[in-house]
Every structure is written in structure tokens, then in C-alpha cells.
XYZ file of N, CA and C in Angstrom:
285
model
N 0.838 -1.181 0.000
C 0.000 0.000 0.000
C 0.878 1.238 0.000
N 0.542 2.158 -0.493
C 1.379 3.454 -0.792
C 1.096 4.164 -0.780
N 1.281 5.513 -0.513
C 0.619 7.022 0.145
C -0.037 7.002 2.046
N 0.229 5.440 2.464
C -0.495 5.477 4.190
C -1.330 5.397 4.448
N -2.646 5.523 3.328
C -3.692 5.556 3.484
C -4.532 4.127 2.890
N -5.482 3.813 3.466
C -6.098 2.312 3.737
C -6.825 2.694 2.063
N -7.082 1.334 1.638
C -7.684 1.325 0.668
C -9.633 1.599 0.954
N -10.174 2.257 -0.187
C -11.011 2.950 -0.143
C -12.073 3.928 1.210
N -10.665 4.775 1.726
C -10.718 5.832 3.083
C -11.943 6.910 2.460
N -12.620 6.960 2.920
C -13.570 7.774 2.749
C -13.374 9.269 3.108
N -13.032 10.120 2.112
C -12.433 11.597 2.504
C -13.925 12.639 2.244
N -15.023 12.067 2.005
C -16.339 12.878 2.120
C -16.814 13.820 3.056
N -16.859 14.840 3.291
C -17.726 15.534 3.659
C -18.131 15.307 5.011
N -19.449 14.670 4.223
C -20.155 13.793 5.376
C -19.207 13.000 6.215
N -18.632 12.006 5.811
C -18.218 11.394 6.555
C -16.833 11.969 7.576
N -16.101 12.935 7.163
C -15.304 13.861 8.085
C -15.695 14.467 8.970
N -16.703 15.871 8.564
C -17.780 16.136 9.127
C -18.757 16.030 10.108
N -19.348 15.107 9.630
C -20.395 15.029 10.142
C -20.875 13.581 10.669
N -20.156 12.837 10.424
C -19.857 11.267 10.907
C -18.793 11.014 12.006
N -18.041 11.705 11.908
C -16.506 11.690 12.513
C -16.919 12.233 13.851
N -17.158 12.346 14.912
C -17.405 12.778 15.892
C -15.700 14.100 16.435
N -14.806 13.751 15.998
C -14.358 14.838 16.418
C -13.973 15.298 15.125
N -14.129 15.506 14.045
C -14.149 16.396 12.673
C -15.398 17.060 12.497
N -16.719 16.566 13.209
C -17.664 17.343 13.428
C -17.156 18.613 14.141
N -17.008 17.989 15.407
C -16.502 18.797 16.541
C -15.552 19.894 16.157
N -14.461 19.434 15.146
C -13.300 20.833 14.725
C -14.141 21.718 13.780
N -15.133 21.069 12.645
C -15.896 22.324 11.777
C -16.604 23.098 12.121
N -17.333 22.360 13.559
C -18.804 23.205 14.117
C -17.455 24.622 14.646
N -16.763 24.664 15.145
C -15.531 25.235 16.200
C -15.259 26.488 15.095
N -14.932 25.562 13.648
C -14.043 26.520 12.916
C -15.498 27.239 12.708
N -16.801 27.330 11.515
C -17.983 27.985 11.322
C -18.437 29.030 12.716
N -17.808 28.997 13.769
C -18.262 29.247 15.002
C -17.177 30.451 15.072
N -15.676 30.416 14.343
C -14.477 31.425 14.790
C -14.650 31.591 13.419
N -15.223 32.010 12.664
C -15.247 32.580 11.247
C -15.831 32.896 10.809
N -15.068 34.808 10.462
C -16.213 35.734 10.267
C -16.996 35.344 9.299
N -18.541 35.554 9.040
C -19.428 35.620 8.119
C -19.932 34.026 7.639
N -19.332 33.219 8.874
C -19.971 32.018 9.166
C -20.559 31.342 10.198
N -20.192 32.556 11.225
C -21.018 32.077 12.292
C -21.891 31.804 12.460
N -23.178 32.131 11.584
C -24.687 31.493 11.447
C -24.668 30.249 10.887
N -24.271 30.478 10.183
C -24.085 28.588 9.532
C -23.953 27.609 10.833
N -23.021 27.581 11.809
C -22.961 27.134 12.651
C -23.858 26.674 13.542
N -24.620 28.224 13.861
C -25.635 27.908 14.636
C -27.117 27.791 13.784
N -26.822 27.731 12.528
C -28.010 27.395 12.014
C -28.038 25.591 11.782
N -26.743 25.142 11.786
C -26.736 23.689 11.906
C -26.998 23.158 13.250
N -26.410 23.864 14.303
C -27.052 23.317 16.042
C -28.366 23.227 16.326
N -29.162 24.188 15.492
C -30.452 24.522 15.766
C -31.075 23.561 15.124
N -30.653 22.869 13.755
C -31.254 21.996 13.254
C -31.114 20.591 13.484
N -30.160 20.066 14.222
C -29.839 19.262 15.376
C -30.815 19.140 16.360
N -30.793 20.131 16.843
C -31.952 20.312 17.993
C -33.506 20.327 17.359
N -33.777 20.743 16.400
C -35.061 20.351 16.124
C -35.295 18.810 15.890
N -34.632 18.275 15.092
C -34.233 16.978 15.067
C -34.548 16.219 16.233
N -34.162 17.152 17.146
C -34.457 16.063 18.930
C -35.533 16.432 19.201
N -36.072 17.315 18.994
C -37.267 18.137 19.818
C -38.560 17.059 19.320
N -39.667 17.298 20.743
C -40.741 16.563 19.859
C -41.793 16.559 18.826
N -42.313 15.738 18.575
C -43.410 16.117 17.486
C -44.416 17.918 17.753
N -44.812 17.899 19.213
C -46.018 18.930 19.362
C -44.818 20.081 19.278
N -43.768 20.252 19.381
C -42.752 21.409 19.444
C -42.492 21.645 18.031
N -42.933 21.135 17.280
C -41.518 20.824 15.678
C -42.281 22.222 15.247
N -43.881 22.872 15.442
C -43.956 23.674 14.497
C -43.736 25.283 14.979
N -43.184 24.999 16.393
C -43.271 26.512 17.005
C -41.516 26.329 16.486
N -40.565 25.223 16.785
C -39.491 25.437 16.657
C -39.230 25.900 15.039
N -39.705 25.175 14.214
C -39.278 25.645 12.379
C -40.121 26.659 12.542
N -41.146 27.684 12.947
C -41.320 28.806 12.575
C -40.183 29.574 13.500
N -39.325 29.756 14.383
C -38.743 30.352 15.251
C -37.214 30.522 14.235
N -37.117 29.143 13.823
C -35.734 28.606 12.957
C -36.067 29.463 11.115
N -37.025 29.993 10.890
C -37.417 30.732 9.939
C -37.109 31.705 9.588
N -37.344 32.668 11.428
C -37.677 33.620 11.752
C -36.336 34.341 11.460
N -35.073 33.023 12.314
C -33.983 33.215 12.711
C -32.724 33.627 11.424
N -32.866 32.349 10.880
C -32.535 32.470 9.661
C -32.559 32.511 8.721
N -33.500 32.295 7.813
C -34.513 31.859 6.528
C -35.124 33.377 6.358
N -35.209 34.572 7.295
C -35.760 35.542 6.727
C -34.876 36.752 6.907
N -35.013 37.649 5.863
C -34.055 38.737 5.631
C -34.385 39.641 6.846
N -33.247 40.608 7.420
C -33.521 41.012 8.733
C -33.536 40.302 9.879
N -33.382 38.651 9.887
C -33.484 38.494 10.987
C -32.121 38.175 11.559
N -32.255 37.356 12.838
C -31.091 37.720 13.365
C -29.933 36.941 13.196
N -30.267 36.159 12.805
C -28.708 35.534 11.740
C -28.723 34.861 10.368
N -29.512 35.741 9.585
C -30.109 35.057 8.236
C -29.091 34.846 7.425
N -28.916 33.515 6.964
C -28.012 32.397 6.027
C -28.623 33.323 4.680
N -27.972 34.364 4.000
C -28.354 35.159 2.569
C -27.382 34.146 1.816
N -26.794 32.956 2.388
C -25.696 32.590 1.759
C -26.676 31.001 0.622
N -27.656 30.989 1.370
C -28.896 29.610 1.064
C -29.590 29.796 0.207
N -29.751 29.444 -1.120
C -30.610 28.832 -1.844
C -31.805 29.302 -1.704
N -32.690 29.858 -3.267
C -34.242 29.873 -2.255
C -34.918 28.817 -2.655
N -34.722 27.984 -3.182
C -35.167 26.526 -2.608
C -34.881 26.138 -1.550
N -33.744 26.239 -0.448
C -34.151 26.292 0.888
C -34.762 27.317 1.667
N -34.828 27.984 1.440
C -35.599 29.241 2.158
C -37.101 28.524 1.925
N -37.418 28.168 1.571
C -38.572 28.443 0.460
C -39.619 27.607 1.530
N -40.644 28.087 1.723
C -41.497 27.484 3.153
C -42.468 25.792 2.434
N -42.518 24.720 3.300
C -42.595 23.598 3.177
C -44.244 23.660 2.458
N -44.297 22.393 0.778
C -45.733 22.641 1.115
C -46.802 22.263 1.816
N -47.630 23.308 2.089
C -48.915 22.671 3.161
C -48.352 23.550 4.614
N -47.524 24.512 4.478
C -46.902 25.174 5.702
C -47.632 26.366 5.228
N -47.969 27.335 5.959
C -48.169 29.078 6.081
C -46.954 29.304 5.915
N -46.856 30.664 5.392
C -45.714 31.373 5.488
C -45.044 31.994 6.635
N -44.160 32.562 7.227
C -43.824 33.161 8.853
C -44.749 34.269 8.569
């Protein structure tokens, strides 16, 4: 074997990221110490946490998570997202 590295090492994203429990841990850190990414950060914790939260909570939390980031003016809005993600679920009201 040559270059040290195991045959088919998975260098993805995901799997560094967001699988890796402490490569999670160093990106959430870095998005968190870097200017004009700090929402990203906490727009991924928040979506974590909805994730946990329960069913009767899910619709006060995604309108709050909307509010937060998904709308212009608010207080840490991702302008960096897609408006296909912005874009409100169908069968949802708008904020």
C-alpha cells in the first residue's frame, strides 16, 4: 500500500464532518471562529436540535428557525442559502 492511506478511506464531507465525531466537533468550532460564518454554525445546532425536539414542538421550533434564519432582517439570516431552501414547506403558512 502506498501514500499510508487504507484502501477505499472515505475523505467525504459527510463522513469527516459530520460522521466523525471529532471532525464534526473541529468544523462546528471553525464555522463558530469565522467571520461571516457564524450562522451557519448555529443554524446547523439549531437543526440538530429540532431533530431532537418533539413532534407537538416541531412547528413553534421551524417557525422560530425561519424567523432566525430563513428571513431577511433576521437575526442571523443564512443570505448565503438557496431559495429553494428558504422556500417554506408545502402545506406550511408562510412566517
Amino acid at each position: 500500500a502506498h501514500g499510508g492511506g487504507h484502501v477505499g478511506e472515505d475523505t467525504s464531507f459527510r463522513w469527516q464532518c459530520v460522521e466523525q465525531p471529532i471532525g464534526k466537533l473541529l468544523f462546528q468550532r471553525f464555522l463558530e471562529g469565522a467571520p461571516g460564518l457564524a450562522a451557519a454554525g448555529a443554524l446547523w445546532a439549531e437543526l440538530e436540535a429540532y431533530e431532537r425536539c418533539e413532534e407537538a414542538e416541531r412547528r413553534g421550533a421551524a417557525s422560530a428557525l425561519r424567523k432566525r434564519f430563513f428571513t431577511p432582517g433576521g437575526a442571523e439570516h443564512c443570505s448565503f442559502l438557496s431559495a429553494a431552501a428558504m422556500a417554506t414547506p408545502t402545506g406550511e403558512a408562510p412566517p
